[in-house]
mmCIF file of C-alpha atoms in Angstrom:
data_model
loop_
_atom_site.group_PDB
_atom_site.id
_atom_site.type_symbol
_atom_site.label_atom_id
_atom_site.label_comp_id
_atom_site.label_asym_id
_atom_site.label_seq_id
_atom_site.Cartn_x
_atom_site.Cartn_y
_atom_site.Cartn_z
ATOM 1 C CA MET A 2 22.725 -18.797 -15.292
ATOM 2 C CA ALA A 3 20.266 -16.993 -17.558
ATOM 3 C CA ASN A 4 20.700 -13.468 -18.922
ATOM 4 C CA LEU A 5 17.878 -11.488 -20.506
ATOM 5 C CA ASN A 6 18.426 -8.127 -22.180
ATOM 6 C CA ALA A 7 15.141 -6.950 -23.684
ATOM 7 C CA ASP A 8 14.053 -3.715 -25.286
ATOM 8 C CA ARG A 9 10.322 -4.134 -24.631
ATOM 9 C CA ILE A 10 8.033 -6.720 -23.019
ATOM 10 C CA ASN A 11 4.245 -6.458 -22.837
ATOM 11 C CA LEU A 12 3.040 -8.898 -20.174
ATOM 12 C CA ASN A 13 -0.575 -8.113 -21.060
ATOM 13 C CA THR A 14 0.053 -9.900 -24.367
ATOM 14 C CA LEU A 15 2.110 -12.729 -22.875
ATOM 15 C CA MET A 16 -0.241 -13.321 -19.936
ATOM 16 C CA PRO A 17 -3.738 -12.110 -20.925
ATOM 17 C CA GLN A 18 -6.089 -11.628 -17.988
ATOM 18 C CA LYS A 19 -9.310 -13.619 -17.731
ATOM 19 C CA ALA A 20 -12.532 -11.692 -18.022
ATOM 20 C CA ALA A 21 -13.858 -10.374 -14.713
ATOM 21 C CA SER A 22 -17.160 -12.213 -15.283
ATOM 22 C CA THR A 23 -15.347 -15.528 -14.789
ATOM 23 C CA ASN A 24 -14.870 -14.810 -11.094
ATOM 24 C CA SER A 25 -17.813 -12.539 -10.378
ATOM 25 C CA GLY A 26 -20.825 -14.385 -11.727
ATOM 26 C CA SER A 27 -24.058 -14.826 -9.776
ATOM 27 C CA GLY A 28 -25.467 -18.008 -8.321
ATOM 28 C CA SER A 29 -23.309 -21.042 -7.693
ATOM 29 C CA GLY A 30 -20.773 -19.854 -10.271
ATOM 30 C CA GLY A 31 -20.365 -16.569 -8.365
ATOM 31 C CA GLY A 32 -19.761 -18.443 -5.132
ATOM 32 C CA THR A 33 -16.974 -20.437 -6.682
ATOM 33 C CA GLY A 34 -15.412 -17.312 -8.165
ATOM 34 C CA GLY A 35 -15.575 -15.554 -4.802
ATOM 35 C CA ALA A 36 -13.702 -18.392 -3.121
ATOM 36 C CA LYS A 37 -10.920 -18.213 -5.675
ATOM 37 C CA ALA A 38 -10.671 -14.442 -5.403
ATOM 38 C CA SER A 39 -10.207 -14.581 -1.607
ATOM 39 C CA GLY A 40 -7.450 -17.153 -1.706
ATOM 40 C CA GLY A 41 -4.802 -14.571 -0.833
ATOM 41 C CA ILE A 42 -1.072 -14.873 -1.436
ATOM 42 C CA PRO A 43 0.171 -18.470 -1.578
ATOM 43 C CA ALA A 44 3.018 -19.423 0.731
ATOM 44 C CA PRO A 45 6.504 -19.460 -0.863
ATOM 45 C CA SER A 46 6.587 -23.253 -0.606
ATOM 46 C CA ASP A 47 3.447 -23.414 -2.751
ATOM 47 C CA ILE A 48 5.161 -21.329 -5.454
ATOM 48 C CA PHE A 49 8.806 -22.399 -5.422
ATOM 49 C CA GLY A 50 8.753 -25.637 -3.454
ATOM 50 C CA LYS A 51 6.750 -27.869 -5.764
ATOM 51 C CA GLY A 52 7.501 -29.729 -8.954
ATOM 52 C CA ALA A 53 10.632 -28.922 -10.924
ATOM 53 C CA LEU A 54 11.188 -25.598 -9.108
ATOM 54 C CA ALA A 55 11.777 -27.431 -5.826
ATOM 55 C CA LYS A 56 14.868 -29.106 -7.305
ATOM 56 C CA MET A 57 16.178 -26.223 -9.366
ATOM 57 C CA ASN A 58 19.123 -23.877 -8.824
ATOM 58 C CA LEU A 59 18.852 -20.857 -11.096
ATOM 59 C CA THR A 60 20.422 -17.402 -11.309
ATOM 60 C CA ALA A 61 18.935 -14.851 -13.704
ATOM 61 C CA ASN A 62 19.985 -11.330 -14.631
ATOM 62 C CA VAL A 63 17.400 -9.170 -16.374
ATOM 63 C CA LYS A 64 17.738 -5.814 -18.105
ATOM 64 C CA LEU A 65 14.593 -4.305 -19.555
ATOM 65 C CA ASN A 66 14.306 -0.959 -21.318
ATOM 66 C CA GLN A 67 10.513 -0.890 -21.197
ATOM 67 C CA GLY A 68 7.837 -3.191 -19.828
ATOM 68 C CA LEU A 69 4.061 -3.066 -19.432
ATOM 69 C CA TYR A 70 1.734 -5.008 -17.110
ATOM 70 C CA GLN A 71 -1.937 -3.982 -16.995
ATOM 71 C CA ASP A 72 -1.647 -0.158 -16.662
ATOM 72 C CA ILE A 73 1.762 -0.147 -14.950
ATOM 73 C CA SER A 74 4.762 0.821 -17.074
ATOM 74 C CA VAL A 75 8.347 -0.002 -16.069
ATOM 75 C CA SER A 76 11.497 1.387 -17.662
ATOM 76 C CA GLY A 77 15.216 1.003 -17.035
ATOM 77 C CA LEU A 78 14.667 -2.173 -15.033
ATOM 78 C CA ASN A 79 17.636 -4.076 -13.653
ATOM 79 C CA ALA A 80 16.873 -7.229 -11.718
ATOM 80 C CA THR A 81 18.705 -10.249 -10.338
ATOM 81 C CA ALA A 82 16.939 -13.367 -9.127
ATOM 82 C CA LYS A 83 18.174 -16.579 -7.547
ATOM 83 C CA LEU A 84 16.215 -19.754 -7.014
ATOM 84 C CA ASN A 85 17.775 -22.365 -4.759
ATOM 85 C CA LYS A 86 15.753 -25.546 -4.226
ATOM 86 C CA GLY A 87 12.524 -23.865 -3.240
ATOM 87 C CA TYR A 88 13.922 -20.601 -1.864
ATOM 88 C CA ALA A 89 13.885 -17.361 -3.844
ATOM 89 C CA ASP A 90 16.059 -14.262 -3.551
ATOM 90 C CA ALA A 91 15.766 -11.204 -5.825
ATOM 91 C CA SER A 92 16.628 -7.524 -6.138
ATOM 92 C CA PHE A 93 15.423 -4.854 -8.569
ATOM 93 C CA SER A 94 15.639 -1.179 -9.479
ATOM 94 C CA GLY A 95 13.886 0.883 -12.118
ATOM 95 C CA ASN A 96 11.364 3.580 -12.982
ATOM 96 C CA ILE A 97 7.645 2.947 -12.497
ATOM 97 C CA SER A 98 4.686 4.822 -13.995
ATOM 98 C CA LYS A 99 0.959 4.370 -13.424
ATOM 99 C CA GLY A 100 -1.129 7.216 -14.833
ATOM 100 C CA ASP A 101 -0.049 10.427 -13.091
ATOM 101 C CA LEU A 102 2.061 8.459 -10.605
ATOM 102 C CA LYS A 103 5.707 8.387 -11.621
ATOM 103 C CA GLY A 104 8.890 7.660 -9.716
ATOM 104 C CA ASN A 105 11.856 5.398 -9.264
ATOM 105 C CA ALA A 106 11.985 2.411 -6.969
ATOM 106 C CA SER A 107 14.345 -0.279 -5.796
ATOM 107 C CA GLY A 108 13.876 -3.246 -3.544
ATOM 108 C CA THR A 109 14.537 -6.820 -2.587
ATOM 109 C CA TYR A 110 12.540 -10.009 -2.192
ATOM 110 C CA ASN A 111 13.288 -13.276 -0.460
ATOM 111 C CA SER A 112 11.346 -16.209 0.903
ATOM 112 C CA LYS A 113 12.246 -17.572 4.323
ATOM 113 C CA ASN A 114 10.342 -19.754 6.786
ATOM 114 C CA ASN A 115 7.432 -19.799 4.337
ATOM 115 C CA ILE A 116 7.024 -16.010 4.502
ATOM 116 C CA HIS A 117 7.413 -13.449 1.697
ATOM 117 C CA ASN A 118 9.910 -10.721 2.697
ATOM 118 C CA VAL A 119 9.894 -7.493 0.676
ATOM 119 C CA THR A 120 11.820 -4.224 0.990
ATOM 120 C CA VAL A 121 10.991 -1.191 -1.136
ATOM 121 C CA THR A 122 12.571 2.250 -1.438
ATOM 122 C CA ALA A 123 10.789 4.759 -3.650
ATOM 123 C CA ASP A 124 11.364 8.401 -4.596
ATOM 124 C CA ILE A 125 8.308 10.017 -6.200
ATOM 125 C CA PRO A 126 8.504 13.589 -7.563
ATOM 126 C CA GLU A 127 4.736 14.178 -7.388
ATOM 127 C CA LEU A 128 1.691 12.208 -6.272
ATOM 128 C CA ASN A 129 -1.844 13.518 -6.748
ATOM 129 C CA LEU A 130 -4.116 11.356 -4.602
ATOM 130 C CA ASP A 131 -7.191 13.268 -5.790
ATOM 131 C CA THR A 132 -6.521 12.079 -9.343
ATOM 132 C CA LEU A 133 -5.405 8.601 -8.325
ATOM 133 C CA MET A 134 -8.508 8.035 -6.150
ATOM 134 C CA GLY A 135 -10.900 9.981 -8.366
ATOM 135 C CA GLY A 136 -13.580 7.276 -8.430
ATOM 136 C CA SER A 137 -13.837 6.777 -4.680
ATOM 137 C CA LYS A 138 -16.017 9.832 -4.030
ATOM 138 C CA ALA A 139 -18.678 8.842 -6.554
ATOM 139 C CA ALA A 140 -18.683 5.256 -5.360
ATOM 140 C CA ALA A 141 -19.196 6.295 -1.756
ATOM 141 C CA THR A 142 -22.076 8.622 -2.707
ATOM 142 C CA SER A 143 -23.923 6.052 -4.814
ATOM 143 C CA SER A 144 -23.561 3.225 -2.297
ATOM 144 C CA GLY A 145 -25.176 5.307 0.439
ATOM 145 C CA SER A 146 -28.342 6.135 -1.514
ATOM 146 C CA GLY A 147 -31.418 3.950 -1.595
ATOM 147 C CA GLY A 148 -32.569 1.270 0.821
ATOM 148 C CA GLY A 149 -30.510 -1.480 -0.795
ATOM 149 C CA GLY A 150 -27.202 0.315 -0.265
ATOM 150 C CA THR A 151 -27.951 0.975 3.399
ATOM 151 C CA ALA A 152 -29.016 -2.611 4.038
ATOM 152 C CA ALA A 153 -25.905 -3.988 2.378
ATOM 153 C CA LYS A 154 -23.681 -1.751 4.491
ATOM 154 C CA THR A 155 -25.464 -2.701 7.709
ATOM 155 C CA SER A 156 -25.479 -6.438 7.105
ATOM 156 C CA ALA A 157 -21.904 -6.723 5.810
ATOM 157 C CA ALA A 158 -19.616 -8.600 8.165
ATOM 158 C CA LYS A 159 -16.842 -6.491 9.656
ATOM 159 C CA LYS A 160 -13.328 -7.299 8.582
ATOM 160 C CA PRO A 161 -9.891 -6.271 9.834
ATOM 161 C CA ILE A 162 -8.276 -3.294 8.078
ATOM 162 C CA LEU A 163 -5.899 -5.624 6.197
ATOM 163 C CA ASP A 164 -6.928 -9.059 4.945
ATOM 164 C CA PRO A 165 -5.116 -11.646 7.119
ATOM 165 C CA VAL A 166 -5.325 -14.215 4.310
ATOM 166 C CA ILE A 167 -2.918 -12.023 2.348
ATOM 167 C CA PHE A 168 -0.867 -10.102 4.894
ATOM 168 C CA ASN A 169 -0.168 -12.885 7.403
ATOM 169 C CA LYS A 170 2.277 -14.354 4.855
ATOM 170 C CA LEU A 171 3.985 -11.015 4.193
ATOM 171 C CA ASN A 172 6.751 -8.918 5.735
ATOM 172 C CA VAL A 173 7.265 -5.497 4.149
ATOM 173 C CA ALA A 174 9.695 -2.663 4.887
ATOM 174 C CA ALA A 175 8.992 0.494 2.871
ATOM 175 C CA ASN A 176 10.723 3.855 2.671
ATOM 176 C CA VAL A 177 8.863 6.318 0.454
ATOM 177 C CA LYS A 178 9.731 9.955 -0.260
ATOM 178 C CA LEU A 179 7.273 12.304 -1.968
ATOM 179 C CA ASN A 180 8.595 15.680 -3.091
ATOM 180 C CA LYS A 181 5.042 16.909 -3.727
ATOM 181 C CA LEU A 182 1.806 15.378 -2.412
ATOM 182 C CA ILE A 183 -1.690 16.614 -3.294
ATOM 183 C CA PHE A 184 -4.666 15.442 -1.235
ATOM 184 C CA LYS A 185 -8.114 17.048 -0.928
ATOM 185 C CA GLY A 186 -6.779 19.969 -2.950
ATOM 186 C CA LEU A 187 -4.046 20.616 -0.364
ATOM 187 C CA THR A 188 -0.421 20.572 -1.486
ATOM 188 C CA PHE A 189 2.225 19.125 0.842
ATOM 189 C CA SER A 190 5.988 19.070 0.306
ATOM 190 C CA GLY A 191 8.820 16.912 1.605
ATOM 191 C CA ALA A 192 6.488 14.066 2.574
ATOM 192 C CA SER A 193 7.931 10.773 3.750
ATOM 193 C CA VAL A 194 6.607 7.445 4.989
ATOM 194 C CA ASN A 195 8.636 4.729 6.689
ATOM 195 C CA ALA A 196 6.669 1.590 7.443
ATOM 196 C CA LYS A 197 7.319 -1.951 8.604
ATOM 197 C CA LEU A 198 4.647 -4.591 8.286
ATOM 198 C CA ASN A 199 5.409 -7.937 9.911
ATOM 199 C CA GLN A 200 2.546 -10.347 9.229
ATOM 200 C CA GLY A 201 0.026 -7.649 10.120
ATOM 201 C CA ALA A 202 1.926 -5.956 12.944
ATOM 202 C CA THR A 203 2.525 -2.431 11.671
ATOM 203 C CA ASP A 204 4.995 0.242 12.778
ATOM 204 C CA ALA A 205 4.961 3.420 10.688
ATOM 205 C CA THR A 206 6.172 7.018 10.807
ATOM 206 C CA PHE A 207 5.135 9.842 8.482
ATOM 207 C CA GLY A 208 5.887 13.504 8.014
ATOM 208 C CA ALA A 209 5.301 16.426 5.654
ATOM 209 C CA LYS A 210 5.264 20.201 5.374
ATOM 210 C CA TYR A 211 2.339 22.434 4.429
ATOM 211 C CA GLY A 212 3.784 25.788 3.551
ATOM 212 C CA ASN A 213 5.944 26.701 6.538
ATOM 213 C CA ALA A 214 4.025 24.398 8.864
ATOM 214 C CA SER A 215 5.123 20.873 9.738
ATOM 215 C CA LEU A 216 3.173 17.758 10.651
ATOM 216 C CA ASN A 217 4.366 14.285 11.569
ATOM 217 C CA GLY A 218 3.174 11.216 13.371
ATOM 218 C CA THR A 219 3.452 7.520 14.104
ATOM 219 C CA PHE A 220 1.188 4.490 14.063
ATOM 220 C CA LYS A 221 1.580 1.127 15.789
ATOM 221 C CA GLY A 222 -0.826 -1.771 15.783
ATOM 222 C CA ASN A 223 -1.821 -5.063 14.204
ATOM 223 C CA LEU A 224 -3.965 -4.365 11.157
ATOM 224 C CA THR A 225 -4.936 -7.993 10.524
ATOM 225 C CA ALA A 226 -6.122 -8.749 14.057
ATOM 226 C CA GLN A 227 -9.804 -8.506 14.941
ATOM 227 C CA SER A 228 -8.874 -6.831 18.215
ATOM 228 C CA GLY A 229 -5.813 -5.422 19.922
ATOM 229 C CA GLN A 230 -4.448 -1.997 20.736
ATOM 230 C CA LYS A 231 -3.632 0.476 17.986
ATOM 231 C CA ALA A 232 -1.716 3.658 18.876
ATOM 232 C CA LEU A 233 -1.537 6.901 16.888
ATOM 233 C CA THR A 234 0.521 10.021 17.551
ATOM 234 C CA PHE A 235 0.306 13.273 15.626
ATOM 235 C CA LYS A 236 2.177 16.542 16.005
ATOM 236 C CA SER A 237 1.744 19.793 14.117
ATOM 237 C CA SER A 238 3.412 23.171 14.367
ATOM 238 C CA GLY A 239 1.858 26.331 12.927
ATOM 239 C CA LEU A 240 -0.619 24.414 10.761
ATOM 240 C CA PRO A 241 -3.243 26.756 9.229
ATOM 241 C CA ILE A 242 -6.714 25.576 10.229
ATOM 242 C CA GLU A 243 -8.912 27.247 7.590
ATOM 243 C CA PRO A 244 -7.836 25.302 4.446
ATOM 244 C CA PHE A 245 -8.063 21.962 6.312
ATOM 245 C CA MET A 246 -11.568 22.741 7.615
ATOM 246 C CA LYS A 247 -12.696 23.549 4.079
ATOM 247 C CA ALA A 248 -11.003 20.482 2.576
ATOM 248 C CA PHE A 249 -12.105 17.834 5.086
ATOM 249 C CA MET A 250 -15.371 19.262 6.511
ATOM 250 C CA ASN A 251 -16.453 21.584 3.694
ATOM 251 C CA LYS A 252 -17.027 24.290 6.316
ATOM 252 C CA ASP A 253 -15.393 27.607 7.110
ATOM 253 C CA LEU A 254 -15.654 27.582 10.901
ATOM 254 C CA LEU A 255 -12.209 28.458 12.211
ATOM 255 C CA ALA A 256 -9.138 30.387 11.207
ATOM 256 C CA GLY A 257 -5.690 30.539 12.712
ATOM 257 C CA ALA A 258 -2.760 28.211 13.256
ATOM 258 C CA LEU A 259 -2.738 24.860 15.038
ATOM 259 C CA THR A 260 0.106 23.610 17.170
ATOM 260 C CA ALA A 261 -0.934 20.268 18.638
ATOM 261 C CA ASP A 262 0.431 17.123 20.237
ATOM 262 C CA ILE A 263 -1.997 14.203 19.971
ATOM 263 C CA ASN A 264 -1.393 10.798 21.522
ATOM 264 C CA VAL A 265 -4.339 8.399 21.268
ATOM 265 C CA SER A 266 -4.993 4.677 21.180
ATOM 266 C CA GLY A 267 -7.949 2.433 20.572
ATOM 267 C CA THR A 268 -9.147 -1.019 19.670
ATOM 268 C CA GLY A 269 -11.435 -2.254 16.958
ATOM 269 C CA MET A 270 -11.752 -4.449 13.946
ATOM 270 C CA ASP A 271 -12.062 -1.657 11.401
ATOM 271 C CA ILE A 272 -11.330 2.068 11.099
ATOM 272 C CA ASP A 273 -14.813 3.140 12.302
ATOM 273 C CA ASP A 274 -14.520 1.022 15.471
ATOM 274 C CA PHE A 275 -11.054 2.451 16.087
ATOM 275 C CA LYS A 276 -12.300 6.048 15.811
ATOM 276 C CA ARG A 277 -15.269 5.427 18.111
ATOM 277 C CA GLY A 278 -13.105 3.914 20.863
ATOM 278 C CA LEU A 279 -10.251 6.433 20.903
ATOM 279 C CA THR A 280 -8.754 7.438 24.241
ATOM 280 C CA GLY A 281 -5.677 9.516 24.996
ATOM 281 C CA GLN A 282 -4.367 13.046 25.271
ATOM 282 C CA VAL A 283 -4.566 16.147 23.096
ATOM 283 C CA SER A 284 -2.528 19.218 23.919
#
């Protein structure tokens, strides 16, 4: 058994990252880098089932006051890990901070039948998606301008929503609570997401309040498959239309309150295909 009680660990110093140019060069070097970058998550047997780890039994308890990896800060971490001849089992709890995103999280990890199994429970006081995704708007605008950007978008091969190379080796169960959520300048309260991802097959529920109005929904479908049915339900009660029209369409066309029950499904490899092929009921 190993016990570690540390005040501070900076993984950026212990495990310095290679320069991005190593994997993103042009020509034959770029091709090699691209292949490495798309390798996805290795199977548990490739991590724990080779060399000395395949024969090792180890139990470790870790307490960490403060840790840093890239731009993610962890504090008050308590973790237990067990390694048993190629199989891993771990649990953790602590506080996580990344820029404006702060909260506490706990979870478990184990490897079984060559699949990574992860559970996560998180409670986040406030999440501002406009700040967190601040660069996405500019990137989308610049990529659409000029002939080169259009050609690149047209010729790019379509891919599933989630990369099967990564997610087909992963089972995730997540329960996330957000006391305050800001998106497109709109402020939601009491938001929650419960999601299960089993090697691409996704089953999720979500809900939130906007003022006195409520909205919730569900999603089911395989996000790594190139085809297959994906189903979405959405319900709202007393949702004011005007601020949403301004936020998402930049237009002031309607005013009033929306009470709706939407049940749609579709197929497609990516989000655009899914939206184009939607069928179902709206009431």
